[in-house]
Short mmCIF file of C-alpha atoms in Angstrom, two decimals:
data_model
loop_
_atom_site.label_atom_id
_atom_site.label_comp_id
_atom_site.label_asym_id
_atom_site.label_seq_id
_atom_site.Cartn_x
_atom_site.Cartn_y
_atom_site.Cartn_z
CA UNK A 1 -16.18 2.36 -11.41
CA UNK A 2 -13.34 1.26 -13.05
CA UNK A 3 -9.98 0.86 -10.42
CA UNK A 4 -7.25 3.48 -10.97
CA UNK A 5 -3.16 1.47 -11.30
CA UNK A 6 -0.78 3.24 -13.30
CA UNK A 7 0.85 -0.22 -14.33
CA UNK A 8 0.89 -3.78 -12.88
CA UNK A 9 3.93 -4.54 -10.63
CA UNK A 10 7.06 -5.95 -12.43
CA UNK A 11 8.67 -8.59 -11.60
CA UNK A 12 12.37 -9.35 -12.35
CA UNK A 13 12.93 -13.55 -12.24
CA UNK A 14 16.14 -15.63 -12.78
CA UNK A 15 17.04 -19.03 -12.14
CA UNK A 16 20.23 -21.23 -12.14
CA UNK A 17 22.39 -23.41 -11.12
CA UNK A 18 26.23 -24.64 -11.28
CA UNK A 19 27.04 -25.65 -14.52
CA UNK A 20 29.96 -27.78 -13.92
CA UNK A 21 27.47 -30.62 -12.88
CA UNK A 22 25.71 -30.49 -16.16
CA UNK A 23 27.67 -32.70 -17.90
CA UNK A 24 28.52 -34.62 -14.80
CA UNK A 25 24.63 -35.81 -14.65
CA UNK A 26 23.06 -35.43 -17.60
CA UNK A 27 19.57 -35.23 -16.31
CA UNK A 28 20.19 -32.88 -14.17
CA UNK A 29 19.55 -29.72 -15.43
CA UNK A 30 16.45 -30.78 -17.51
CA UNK A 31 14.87 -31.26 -13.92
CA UNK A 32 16.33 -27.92 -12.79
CA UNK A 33 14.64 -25.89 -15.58
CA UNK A 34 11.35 -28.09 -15.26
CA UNK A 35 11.24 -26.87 -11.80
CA UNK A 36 12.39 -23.11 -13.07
CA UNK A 37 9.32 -23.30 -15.57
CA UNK A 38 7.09 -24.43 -12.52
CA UNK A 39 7.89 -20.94 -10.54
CA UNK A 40 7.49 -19.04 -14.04
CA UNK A 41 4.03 -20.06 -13.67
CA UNK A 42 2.81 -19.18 -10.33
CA UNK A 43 4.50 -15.86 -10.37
CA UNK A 44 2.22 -15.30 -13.35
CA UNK A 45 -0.66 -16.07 -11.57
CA UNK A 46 -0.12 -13.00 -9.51
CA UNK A 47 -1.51 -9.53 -10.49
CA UNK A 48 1.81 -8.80 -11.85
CA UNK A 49 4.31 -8.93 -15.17
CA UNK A 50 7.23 -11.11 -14.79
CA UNK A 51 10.20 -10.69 -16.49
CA UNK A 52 11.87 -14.38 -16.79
CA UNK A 53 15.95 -13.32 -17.45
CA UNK A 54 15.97 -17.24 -18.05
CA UNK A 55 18.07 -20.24 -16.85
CA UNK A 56 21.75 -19.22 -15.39
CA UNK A 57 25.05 -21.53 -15.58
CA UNK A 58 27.73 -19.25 -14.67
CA UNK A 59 29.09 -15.80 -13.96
CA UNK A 60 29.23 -13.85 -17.65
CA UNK A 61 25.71 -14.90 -18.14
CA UNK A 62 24.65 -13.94 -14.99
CA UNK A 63 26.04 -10.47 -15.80
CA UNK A 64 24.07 -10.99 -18.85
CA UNK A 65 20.83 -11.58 -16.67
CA UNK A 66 21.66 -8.64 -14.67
CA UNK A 67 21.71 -6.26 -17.75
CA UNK A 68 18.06 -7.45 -18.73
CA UNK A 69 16.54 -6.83 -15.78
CA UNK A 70 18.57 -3.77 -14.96
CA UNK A 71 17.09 -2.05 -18.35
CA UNK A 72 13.35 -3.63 -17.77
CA UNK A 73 13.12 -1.47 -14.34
CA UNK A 74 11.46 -4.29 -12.41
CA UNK A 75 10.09 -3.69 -9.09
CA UNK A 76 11.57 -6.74 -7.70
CA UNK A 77 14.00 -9.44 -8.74
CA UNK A 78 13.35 -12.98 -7.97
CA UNK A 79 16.27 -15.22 -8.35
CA UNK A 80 15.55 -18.98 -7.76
CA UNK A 81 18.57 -21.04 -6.32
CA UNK A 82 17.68 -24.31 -8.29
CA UNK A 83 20.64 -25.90 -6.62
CA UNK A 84 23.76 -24.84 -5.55
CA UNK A 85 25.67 -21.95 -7.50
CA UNK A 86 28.42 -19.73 -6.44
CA UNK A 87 27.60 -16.05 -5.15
CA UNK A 88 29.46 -15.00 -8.08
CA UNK A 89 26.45 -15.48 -9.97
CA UNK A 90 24.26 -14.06 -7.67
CA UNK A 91 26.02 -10.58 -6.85
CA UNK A 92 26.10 -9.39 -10.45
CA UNK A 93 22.45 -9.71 -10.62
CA UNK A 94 21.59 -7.30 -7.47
CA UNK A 95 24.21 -4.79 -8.33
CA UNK A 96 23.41 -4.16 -12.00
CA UNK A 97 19.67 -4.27 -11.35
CA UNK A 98 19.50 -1.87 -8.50
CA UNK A 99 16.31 -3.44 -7.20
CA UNK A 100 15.38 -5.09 -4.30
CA UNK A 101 16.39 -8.71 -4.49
CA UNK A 102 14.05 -11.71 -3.51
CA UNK A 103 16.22 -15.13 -2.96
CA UNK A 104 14.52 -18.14 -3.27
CA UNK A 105 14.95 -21.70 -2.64
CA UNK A 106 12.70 -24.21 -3.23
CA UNK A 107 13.54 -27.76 -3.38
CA UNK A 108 11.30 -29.93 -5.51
CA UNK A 109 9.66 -32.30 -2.34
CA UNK A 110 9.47 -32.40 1.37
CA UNK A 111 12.58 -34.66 1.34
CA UNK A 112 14.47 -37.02 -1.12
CA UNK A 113 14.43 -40.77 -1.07
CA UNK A 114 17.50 -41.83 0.79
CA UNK A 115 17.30 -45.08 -0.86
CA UNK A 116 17.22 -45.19 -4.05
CA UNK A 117 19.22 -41.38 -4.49
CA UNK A 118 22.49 -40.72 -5.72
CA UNK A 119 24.49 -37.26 -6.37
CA UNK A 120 22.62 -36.38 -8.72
CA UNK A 121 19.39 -36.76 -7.41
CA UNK A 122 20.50 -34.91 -4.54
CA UNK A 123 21.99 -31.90 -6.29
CA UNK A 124 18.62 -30.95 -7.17
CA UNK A 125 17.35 -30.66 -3.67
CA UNK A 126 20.89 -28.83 -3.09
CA UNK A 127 19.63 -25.27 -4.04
CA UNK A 128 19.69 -23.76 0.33
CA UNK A 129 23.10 -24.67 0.41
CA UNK A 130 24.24 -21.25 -1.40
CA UNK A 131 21.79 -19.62 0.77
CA UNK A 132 23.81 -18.74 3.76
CA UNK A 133 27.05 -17.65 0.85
CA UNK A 134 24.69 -15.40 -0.96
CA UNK A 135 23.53 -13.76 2.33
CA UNK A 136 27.24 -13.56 3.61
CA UNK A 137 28.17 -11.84 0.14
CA UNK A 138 25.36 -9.74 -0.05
CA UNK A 139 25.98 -8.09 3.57
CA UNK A 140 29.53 -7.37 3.06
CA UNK A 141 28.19 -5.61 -0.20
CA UNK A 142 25.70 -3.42 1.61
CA UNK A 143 23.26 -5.17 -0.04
CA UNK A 144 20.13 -6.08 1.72
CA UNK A 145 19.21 -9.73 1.77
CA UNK A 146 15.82 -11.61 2.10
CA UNK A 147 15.22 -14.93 1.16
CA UNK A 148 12.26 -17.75 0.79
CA UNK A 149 12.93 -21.71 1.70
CA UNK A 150 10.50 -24.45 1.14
CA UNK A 151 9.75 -27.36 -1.21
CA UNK A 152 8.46 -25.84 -4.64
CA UNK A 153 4.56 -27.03 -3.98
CA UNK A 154 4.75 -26.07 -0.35
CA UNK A 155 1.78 -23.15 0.13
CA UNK A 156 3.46 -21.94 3.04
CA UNK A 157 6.84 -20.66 1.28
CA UNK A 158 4.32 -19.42 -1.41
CA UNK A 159 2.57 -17.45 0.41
CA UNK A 160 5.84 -16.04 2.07
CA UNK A 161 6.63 -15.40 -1.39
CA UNK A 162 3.33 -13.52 -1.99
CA UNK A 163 3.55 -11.28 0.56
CA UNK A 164 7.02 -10.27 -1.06
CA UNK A 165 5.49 -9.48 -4.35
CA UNK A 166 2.46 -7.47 -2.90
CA UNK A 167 4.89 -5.45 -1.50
CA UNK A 168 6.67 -4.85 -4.68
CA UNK A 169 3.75 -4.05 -5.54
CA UNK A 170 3.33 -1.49 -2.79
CA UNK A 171 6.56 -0.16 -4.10
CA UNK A 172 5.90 0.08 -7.45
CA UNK A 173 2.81 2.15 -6.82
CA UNK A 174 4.86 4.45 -4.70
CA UNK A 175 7.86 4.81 -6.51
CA UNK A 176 5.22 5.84 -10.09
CA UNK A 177 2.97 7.66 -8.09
CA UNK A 178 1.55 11.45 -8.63
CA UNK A 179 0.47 13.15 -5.15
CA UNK A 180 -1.69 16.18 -5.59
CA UNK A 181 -1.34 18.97 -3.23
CA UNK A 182 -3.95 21.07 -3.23
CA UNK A 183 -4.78 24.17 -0.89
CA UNK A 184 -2.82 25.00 2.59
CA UNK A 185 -2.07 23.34 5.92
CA UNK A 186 -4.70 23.08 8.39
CA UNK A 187 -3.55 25.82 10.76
CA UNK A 188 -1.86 24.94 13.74
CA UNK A 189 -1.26 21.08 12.51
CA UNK A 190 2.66 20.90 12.89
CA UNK A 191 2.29 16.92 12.77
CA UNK A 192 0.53 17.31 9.00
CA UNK A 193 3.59 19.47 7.51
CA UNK A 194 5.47 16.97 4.77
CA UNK A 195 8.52 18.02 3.53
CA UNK A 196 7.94 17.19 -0.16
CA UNK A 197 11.69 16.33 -1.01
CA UNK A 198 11.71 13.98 1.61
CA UNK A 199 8.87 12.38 -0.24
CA UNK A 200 10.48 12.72 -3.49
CA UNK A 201 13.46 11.12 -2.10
CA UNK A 202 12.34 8.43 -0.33
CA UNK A 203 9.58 6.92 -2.80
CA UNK A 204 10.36 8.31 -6.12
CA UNK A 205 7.14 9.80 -5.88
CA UNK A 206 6.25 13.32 -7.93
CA UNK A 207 3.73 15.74 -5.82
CA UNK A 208 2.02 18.19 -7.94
CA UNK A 209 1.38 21.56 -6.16
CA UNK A 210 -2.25 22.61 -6.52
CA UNK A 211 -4.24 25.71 -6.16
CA UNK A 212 -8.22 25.49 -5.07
CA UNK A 213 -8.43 27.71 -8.12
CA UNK A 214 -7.46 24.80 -10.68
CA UNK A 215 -10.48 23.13 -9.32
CA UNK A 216 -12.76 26.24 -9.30
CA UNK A 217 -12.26 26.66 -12.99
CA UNK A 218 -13.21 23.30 -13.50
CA UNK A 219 -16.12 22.91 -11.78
CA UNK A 220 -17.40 26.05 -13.36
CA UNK A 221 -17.03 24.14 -16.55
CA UNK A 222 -19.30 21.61 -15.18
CA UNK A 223 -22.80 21.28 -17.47
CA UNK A 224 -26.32 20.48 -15.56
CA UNK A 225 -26.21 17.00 -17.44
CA UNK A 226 -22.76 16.31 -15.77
CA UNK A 227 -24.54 17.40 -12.58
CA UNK A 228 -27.53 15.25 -12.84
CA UNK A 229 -25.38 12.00 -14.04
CA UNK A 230 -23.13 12.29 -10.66
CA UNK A 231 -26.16 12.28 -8.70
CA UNK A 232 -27.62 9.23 -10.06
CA UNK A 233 -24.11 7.38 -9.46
CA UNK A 234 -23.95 8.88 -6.19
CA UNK A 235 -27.55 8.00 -5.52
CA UNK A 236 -26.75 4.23 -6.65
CA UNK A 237 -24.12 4.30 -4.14
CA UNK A 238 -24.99 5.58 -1.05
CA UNK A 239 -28.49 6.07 0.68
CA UNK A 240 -29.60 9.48 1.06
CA UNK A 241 -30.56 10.60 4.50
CA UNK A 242 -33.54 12.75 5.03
CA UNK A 243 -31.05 15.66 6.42
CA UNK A 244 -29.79 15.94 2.52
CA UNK A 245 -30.42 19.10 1.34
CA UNK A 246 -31.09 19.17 -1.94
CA UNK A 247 -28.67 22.10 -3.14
CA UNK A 248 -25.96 20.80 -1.12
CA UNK A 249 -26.28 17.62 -3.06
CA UNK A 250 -25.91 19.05 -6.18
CA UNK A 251 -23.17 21.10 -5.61
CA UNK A 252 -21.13 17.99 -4.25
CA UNK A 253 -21.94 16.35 -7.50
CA UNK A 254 -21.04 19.80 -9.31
CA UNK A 255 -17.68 19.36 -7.25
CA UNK A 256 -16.95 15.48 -7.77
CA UNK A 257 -17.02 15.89 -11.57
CA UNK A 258 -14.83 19.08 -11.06
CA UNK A 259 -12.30 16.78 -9.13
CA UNK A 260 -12.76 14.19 -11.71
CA UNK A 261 -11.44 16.20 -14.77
CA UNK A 262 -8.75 17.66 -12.22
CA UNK A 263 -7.48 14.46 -11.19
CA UNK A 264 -7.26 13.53 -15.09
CA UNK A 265 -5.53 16.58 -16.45
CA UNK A 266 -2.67 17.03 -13.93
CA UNK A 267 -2.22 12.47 -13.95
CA UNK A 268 -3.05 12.11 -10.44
CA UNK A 269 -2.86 8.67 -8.14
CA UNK A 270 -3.98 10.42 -4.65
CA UNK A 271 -4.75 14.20 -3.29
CA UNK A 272 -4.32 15.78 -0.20
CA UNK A 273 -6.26 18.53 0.24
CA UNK A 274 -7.46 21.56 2.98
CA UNK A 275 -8.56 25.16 2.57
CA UNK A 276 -10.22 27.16 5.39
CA UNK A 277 -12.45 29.71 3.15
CA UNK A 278 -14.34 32.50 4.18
CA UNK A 279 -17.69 34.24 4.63
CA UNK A 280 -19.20 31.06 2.06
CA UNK A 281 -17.09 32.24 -0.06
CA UNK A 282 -16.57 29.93 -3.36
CA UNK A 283 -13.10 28.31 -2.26
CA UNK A 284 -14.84 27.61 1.02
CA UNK A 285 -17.74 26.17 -0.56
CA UNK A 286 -15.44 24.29 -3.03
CA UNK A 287 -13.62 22.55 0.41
CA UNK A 288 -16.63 21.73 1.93
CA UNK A 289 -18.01 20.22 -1.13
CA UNK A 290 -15.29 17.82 -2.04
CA UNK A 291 -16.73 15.20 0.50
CA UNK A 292 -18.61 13.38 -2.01
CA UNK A 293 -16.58 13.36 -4.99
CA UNK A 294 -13.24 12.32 -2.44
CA UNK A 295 -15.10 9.23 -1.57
CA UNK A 296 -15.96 8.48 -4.87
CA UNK A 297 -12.49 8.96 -6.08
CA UNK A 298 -11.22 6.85 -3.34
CA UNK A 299 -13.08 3.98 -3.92
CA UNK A 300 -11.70 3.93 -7.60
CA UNK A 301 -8.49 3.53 -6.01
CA UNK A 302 -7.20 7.11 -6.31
CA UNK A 303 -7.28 8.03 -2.33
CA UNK A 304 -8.54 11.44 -1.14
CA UNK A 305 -7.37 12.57 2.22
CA UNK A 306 -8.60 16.02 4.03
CA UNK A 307 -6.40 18.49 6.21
CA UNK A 308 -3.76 18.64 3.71
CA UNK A 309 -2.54 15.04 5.00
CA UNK A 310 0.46 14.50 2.24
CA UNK A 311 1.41 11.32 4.60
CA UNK A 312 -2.04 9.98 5.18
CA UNK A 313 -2.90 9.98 1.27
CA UNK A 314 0.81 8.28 0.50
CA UNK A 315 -0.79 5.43 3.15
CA UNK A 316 -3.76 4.78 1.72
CA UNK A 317 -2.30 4.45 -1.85
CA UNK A 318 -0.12 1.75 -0.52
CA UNK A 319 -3.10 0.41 1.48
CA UNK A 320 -4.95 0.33 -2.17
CA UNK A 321 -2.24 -1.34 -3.55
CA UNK A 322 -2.55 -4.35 -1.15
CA UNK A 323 -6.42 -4.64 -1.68
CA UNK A 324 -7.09 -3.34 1.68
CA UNK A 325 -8.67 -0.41 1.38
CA UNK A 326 -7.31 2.20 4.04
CA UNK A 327 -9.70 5.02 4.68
CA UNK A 328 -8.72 8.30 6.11
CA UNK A 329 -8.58 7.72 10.03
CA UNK A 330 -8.24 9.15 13.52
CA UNK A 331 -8.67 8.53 17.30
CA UNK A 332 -12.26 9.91 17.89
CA UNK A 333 -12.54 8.68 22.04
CA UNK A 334 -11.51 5.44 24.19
CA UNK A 335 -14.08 3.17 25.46
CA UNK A 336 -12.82 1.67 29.18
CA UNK A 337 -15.96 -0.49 29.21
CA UNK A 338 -15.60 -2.58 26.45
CA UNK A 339 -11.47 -2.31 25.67
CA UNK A 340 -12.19 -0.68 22.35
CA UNK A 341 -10.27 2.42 20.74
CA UNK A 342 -13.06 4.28 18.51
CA UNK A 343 -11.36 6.01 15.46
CA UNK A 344 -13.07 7.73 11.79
CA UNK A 345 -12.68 10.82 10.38
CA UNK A 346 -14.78 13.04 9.03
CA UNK A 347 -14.90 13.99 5.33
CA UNK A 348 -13.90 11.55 2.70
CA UNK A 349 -13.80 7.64 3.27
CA UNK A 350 -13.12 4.75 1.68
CA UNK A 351 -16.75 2.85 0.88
CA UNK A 352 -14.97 -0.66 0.29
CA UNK A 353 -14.37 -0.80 4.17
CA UNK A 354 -17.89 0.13 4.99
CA UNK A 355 -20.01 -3.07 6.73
CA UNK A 356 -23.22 -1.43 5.00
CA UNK A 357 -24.71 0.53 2.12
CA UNK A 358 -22.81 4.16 2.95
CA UNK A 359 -25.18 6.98 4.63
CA UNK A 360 -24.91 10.86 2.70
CA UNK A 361 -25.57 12.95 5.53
CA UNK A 362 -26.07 16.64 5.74
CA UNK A 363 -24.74 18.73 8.03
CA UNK A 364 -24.92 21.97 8.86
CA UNK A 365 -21.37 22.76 10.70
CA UNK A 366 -18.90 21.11 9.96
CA UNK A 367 -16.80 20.94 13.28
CA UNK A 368 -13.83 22.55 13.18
CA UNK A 369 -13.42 23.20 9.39
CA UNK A 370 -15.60 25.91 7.88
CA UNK A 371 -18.79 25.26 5.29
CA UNK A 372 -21.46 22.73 5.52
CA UNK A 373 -22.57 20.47 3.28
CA UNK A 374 -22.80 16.01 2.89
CA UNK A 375 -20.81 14.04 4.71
CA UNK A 376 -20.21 10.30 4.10
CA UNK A 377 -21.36 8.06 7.46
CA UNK A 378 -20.93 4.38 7.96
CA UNK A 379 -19.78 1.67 10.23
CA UNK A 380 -16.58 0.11 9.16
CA UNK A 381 -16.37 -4.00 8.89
CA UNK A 382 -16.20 -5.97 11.28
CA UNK A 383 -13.20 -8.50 11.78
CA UNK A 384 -9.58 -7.78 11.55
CA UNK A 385 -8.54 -4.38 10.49
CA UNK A 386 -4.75 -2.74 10.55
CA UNK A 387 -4.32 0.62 11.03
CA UNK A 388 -1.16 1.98 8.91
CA UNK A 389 0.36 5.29 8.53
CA UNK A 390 3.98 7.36 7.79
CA UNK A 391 5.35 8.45 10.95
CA UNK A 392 8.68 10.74 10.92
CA UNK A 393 12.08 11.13 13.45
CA UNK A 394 13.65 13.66 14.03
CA UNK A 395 16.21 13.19 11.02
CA UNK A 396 13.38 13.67 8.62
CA UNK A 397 13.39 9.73 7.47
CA UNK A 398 9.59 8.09 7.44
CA UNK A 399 8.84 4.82 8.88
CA UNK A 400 5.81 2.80 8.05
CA UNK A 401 3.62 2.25 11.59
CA UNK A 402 1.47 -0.57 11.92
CA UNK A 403 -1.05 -2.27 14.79
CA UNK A 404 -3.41 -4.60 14.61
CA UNK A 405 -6.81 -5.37 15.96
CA UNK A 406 -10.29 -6.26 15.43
CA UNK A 407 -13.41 -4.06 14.77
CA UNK A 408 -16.20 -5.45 17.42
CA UNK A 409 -19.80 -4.15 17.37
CA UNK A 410 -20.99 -1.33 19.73
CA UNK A 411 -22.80 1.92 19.62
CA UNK A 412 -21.17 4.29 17.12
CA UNK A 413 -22.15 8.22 16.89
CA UNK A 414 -24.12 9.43 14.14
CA UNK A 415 -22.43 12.56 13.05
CA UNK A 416 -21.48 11.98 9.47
CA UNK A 417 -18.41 10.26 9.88
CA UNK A 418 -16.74 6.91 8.82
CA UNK A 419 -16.71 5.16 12.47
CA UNK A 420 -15.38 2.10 14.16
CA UNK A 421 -14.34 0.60 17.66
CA UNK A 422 -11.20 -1.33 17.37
CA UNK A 423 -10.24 -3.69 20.30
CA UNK A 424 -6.40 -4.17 20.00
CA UNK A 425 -6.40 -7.03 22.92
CA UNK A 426 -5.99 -4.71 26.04
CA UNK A 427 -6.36 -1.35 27.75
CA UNK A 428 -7.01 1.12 24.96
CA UNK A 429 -5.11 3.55 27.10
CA UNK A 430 -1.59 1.63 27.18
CA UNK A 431 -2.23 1.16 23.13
CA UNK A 432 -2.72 4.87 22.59
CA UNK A 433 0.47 5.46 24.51
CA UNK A 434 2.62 3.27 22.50
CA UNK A 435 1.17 3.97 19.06
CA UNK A 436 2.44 7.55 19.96
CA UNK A 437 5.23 6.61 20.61
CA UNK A 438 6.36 5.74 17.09
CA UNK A 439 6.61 9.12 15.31
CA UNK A 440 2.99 8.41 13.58
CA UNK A 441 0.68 11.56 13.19
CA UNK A 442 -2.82 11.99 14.15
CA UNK A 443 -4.23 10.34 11.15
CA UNK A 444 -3.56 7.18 9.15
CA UNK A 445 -5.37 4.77 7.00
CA UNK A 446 -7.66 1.66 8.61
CA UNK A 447 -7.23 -1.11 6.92
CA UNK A 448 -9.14 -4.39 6.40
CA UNK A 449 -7.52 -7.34 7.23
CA UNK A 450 -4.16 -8.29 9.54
CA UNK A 451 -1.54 -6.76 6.73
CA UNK A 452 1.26 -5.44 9.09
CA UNK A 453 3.40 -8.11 7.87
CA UNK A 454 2.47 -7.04 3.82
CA UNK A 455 3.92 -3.29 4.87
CA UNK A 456 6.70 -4.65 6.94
CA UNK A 457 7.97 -6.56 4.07
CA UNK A 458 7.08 -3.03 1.74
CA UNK A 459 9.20 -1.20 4.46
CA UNK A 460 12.10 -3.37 3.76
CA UNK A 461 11.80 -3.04 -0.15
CA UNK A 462 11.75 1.02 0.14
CA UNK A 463 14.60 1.18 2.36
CA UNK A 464 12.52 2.58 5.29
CA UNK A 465 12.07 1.09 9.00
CA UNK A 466 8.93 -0.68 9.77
CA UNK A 467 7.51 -0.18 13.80
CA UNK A 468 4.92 -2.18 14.59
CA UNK A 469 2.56 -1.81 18.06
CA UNK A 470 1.36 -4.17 20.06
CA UNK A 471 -0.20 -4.87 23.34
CA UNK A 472 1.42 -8.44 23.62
CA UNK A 473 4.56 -6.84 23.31
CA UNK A 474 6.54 -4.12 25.23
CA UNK A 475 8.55 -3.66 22.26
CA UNK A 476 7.68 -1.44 19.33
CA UNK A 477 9.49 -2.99 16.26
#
């Protein structure tokens, strides 16, 4: 299955320097642009495009800079401080641009050679001297200021720097992205209900307002081939429990090429989805069928979340975006013996997060919805995990909500849904109570690996407030 990105994140990149000292020491900027080229480089190593707005001497042609990346619509500007400049040739740049500025500062070794240096050996280790000006400037012009420091091989202050573009990256899937919104809330879910400016407004995002019927009308335009091709893929990916029923297989494969063709003619990235039905009814048998084809989807990096979970679907597109999956999750019961919080969902799951081949089970009821059909069922990974969602205050505003913790093994219940225990290093009690406490709903997206720092640093480039939960901590930040 080929992975679903509408384009690669864009990065914005400009380096400089003072150019008074360049004919004061000749060799100076030579080394300055060698070390300029050097950072070219490993940005393009990332999964990204870069943008290089070149070397910068002084103000006009960092104005100049400014204009270039302003009309190339990056996700995030880079500007390396190859030694000192003034903030004169900084500010231009982040006001013209009108994207989230990266400041880094990289010197070219641990430390210079006392000895045997002079000024102009020292200049080019000079480049955190503007930092504090450029941070001074940029507050007082209610401009939000991060910054990188660290020798230009050091890993460390590369990997800092990673983590910056991933979440331009998180950013620039959010701020492209297509939401589908298909069907109704799930009555009585007050938590669920998105106000679709506000996602508009805060992301950039476009949500698409769907009706079940747009997917009726294509899955009646499903053929028996199409029908008997899904199974086979679904058949290669998951293994087939003996509860399958053989109709109910082939009408979630009759769905999942439906969904398919409706995620490609209305340009989708993720769906949220929920109708209640009636009677079997078709729109009833069209929700309980989606199970298999939502999974599917998912996996190709176009999330599918049930209950009409806008916020949910919006988390595990930025989850995607990181490479760490995020599956459709919720608090399922508290284990007191072993410390563990056990969370899934029911319906459709992410199978990149599964530790095995992922079950298709049938069921007869499913609880709490109406219809009956497959389910997906498997155990998620063990190891770190971070589960990640869109809470919301009272103004309206989202903030991203992170925690993190470890998956540990343990009995699990076999009911058809994606299922984990998370141990989050104390009394699963005290951690439900403060992960409440944040504004979150009652579903987010687990994630593999420790990433709350990756959607911290995400947080800061949308302009939203990052909380993050943890049992070593009384504070929620």
């Amino acid at each position: 299955m080929t992975p679903h990105r509408r384009r690669p994140t864009r990065i914005g990149l400009v380096s400089g320097g003072l150019g008074a000292y360049w004919p004061q020491f000749p060799g100076l900027l030579p080394q300055l642009q060698e070390s300029a080229r050097y950072v070219t480089g490993r940005l393009r190593e990332l999964d990204a495009d870069v943008v290089d707005a070149g070397f910068i001497s002084d103000a006009p042609e960092a104005a100049r800079a400014g204009e270039k990346l302003r009309v190339a619509d990056c996700d995030l500007i880079v500007i390396f401080l190859a030694t000192y400049l003034t903030s004169s040739m900084v500010l231009p740049i982040a006001q013209r641009a009108g994207t989230p500025v990266l400041v880094i500062d990289l010197q070219p070794t641990e430390a210079m050679d006392h000895a045997n240096f002079g000024t102009g050996q020292w200049l080019a280790y000079c480049g955190q001297c503007p930092v504090p000006e450029v941070a001074n400037v940029f507050r007082r012009a209610g401009i939000e200021f991060r910054s990188v420091s660290g020798h230009l091989k050091q890993e460390a202050a590369w990997d800092r720097i990673n983590q910056w573009v991933h979440a331009a990256g998180v950013r620039a899937r959010l701020r492209n992205a297509r939401h589908g919104l298909m069907g109704h809330l799930y009555p009585g879910m007050l938590d669920v209900s998105t106000d679709l400016t506000g996602v508009l407004t805060t992301f950039g995002s476009h949500v698409e307002v769907l009706e079940f019927d747009d997917l009726r009308e294509r899955v009646n335009a499903v053929t028996a081939a199409e029908v008997s091709e899904r199974l086979d893929l679904a058949r290669s990916l998951f293994v087939l429990d003996e509860s399958v029923n053989d109709d109910d297989f082939a009408w979630g494969a009759r769905v999942s090429v439906g969904l398919d063709r409706l995620v490609e003619d209305f340009d989708l990235d993720s769906v949220a989805y929920y109708h209640r039905g009636l009677a079997g009814e078709q729109h009833e048998r069209l929700g309980a069928g989606m199970i298999l084809g939502s999974s599917i989807l998912t996996a190709r990096g176009i999330p599918m979340a049930g209950e009409y979970e806008l916020r949910t679907s919006i988390a595990m597109l930025a989850a995607q975006a990181i490479g760490a999956g995020g599956s459709f999750t919720e608090i399922q019961a508290l284990n007191f013996f072993d410390g563990v919080v056990e969370m899934g969902h029911d319906g459709p799951a992410h199978l990149a997060v599964s530790a095995r081949e992922p079950l298709l089970r049938g069921l007869g009821t499913y609880h709490g919805k109406r219809g009956w059909g497959v389910s997906v069922e498997f155990d998620v990974r063990q190891g770190p995990v971070t589960t990640f969602g869109l809470g919301q205050d009272p103004d309206g505003t989202y903030v991203f909500v992170t925690s993190e913790g470890e998956v540990v093994p343990g009995p699990l219940l076999e009911i058809g849904n994606t299922t984990s225990r998370v141990h989050f290093g104390g009394d699963p009690g005290l951690w439900v109570d403060r992960w409440s406490q944040t504004g979150i709903g009652h579903h987010w997206a687990l994630c593999l690996g420790h990433r709350a720092a990756d959607f911290g640093a995400a947080a800061s480039l949308l302009g939203i407030e990052h909380r993050h939960v943890s049992l070593q901590s009384e504070k929620i930040y």
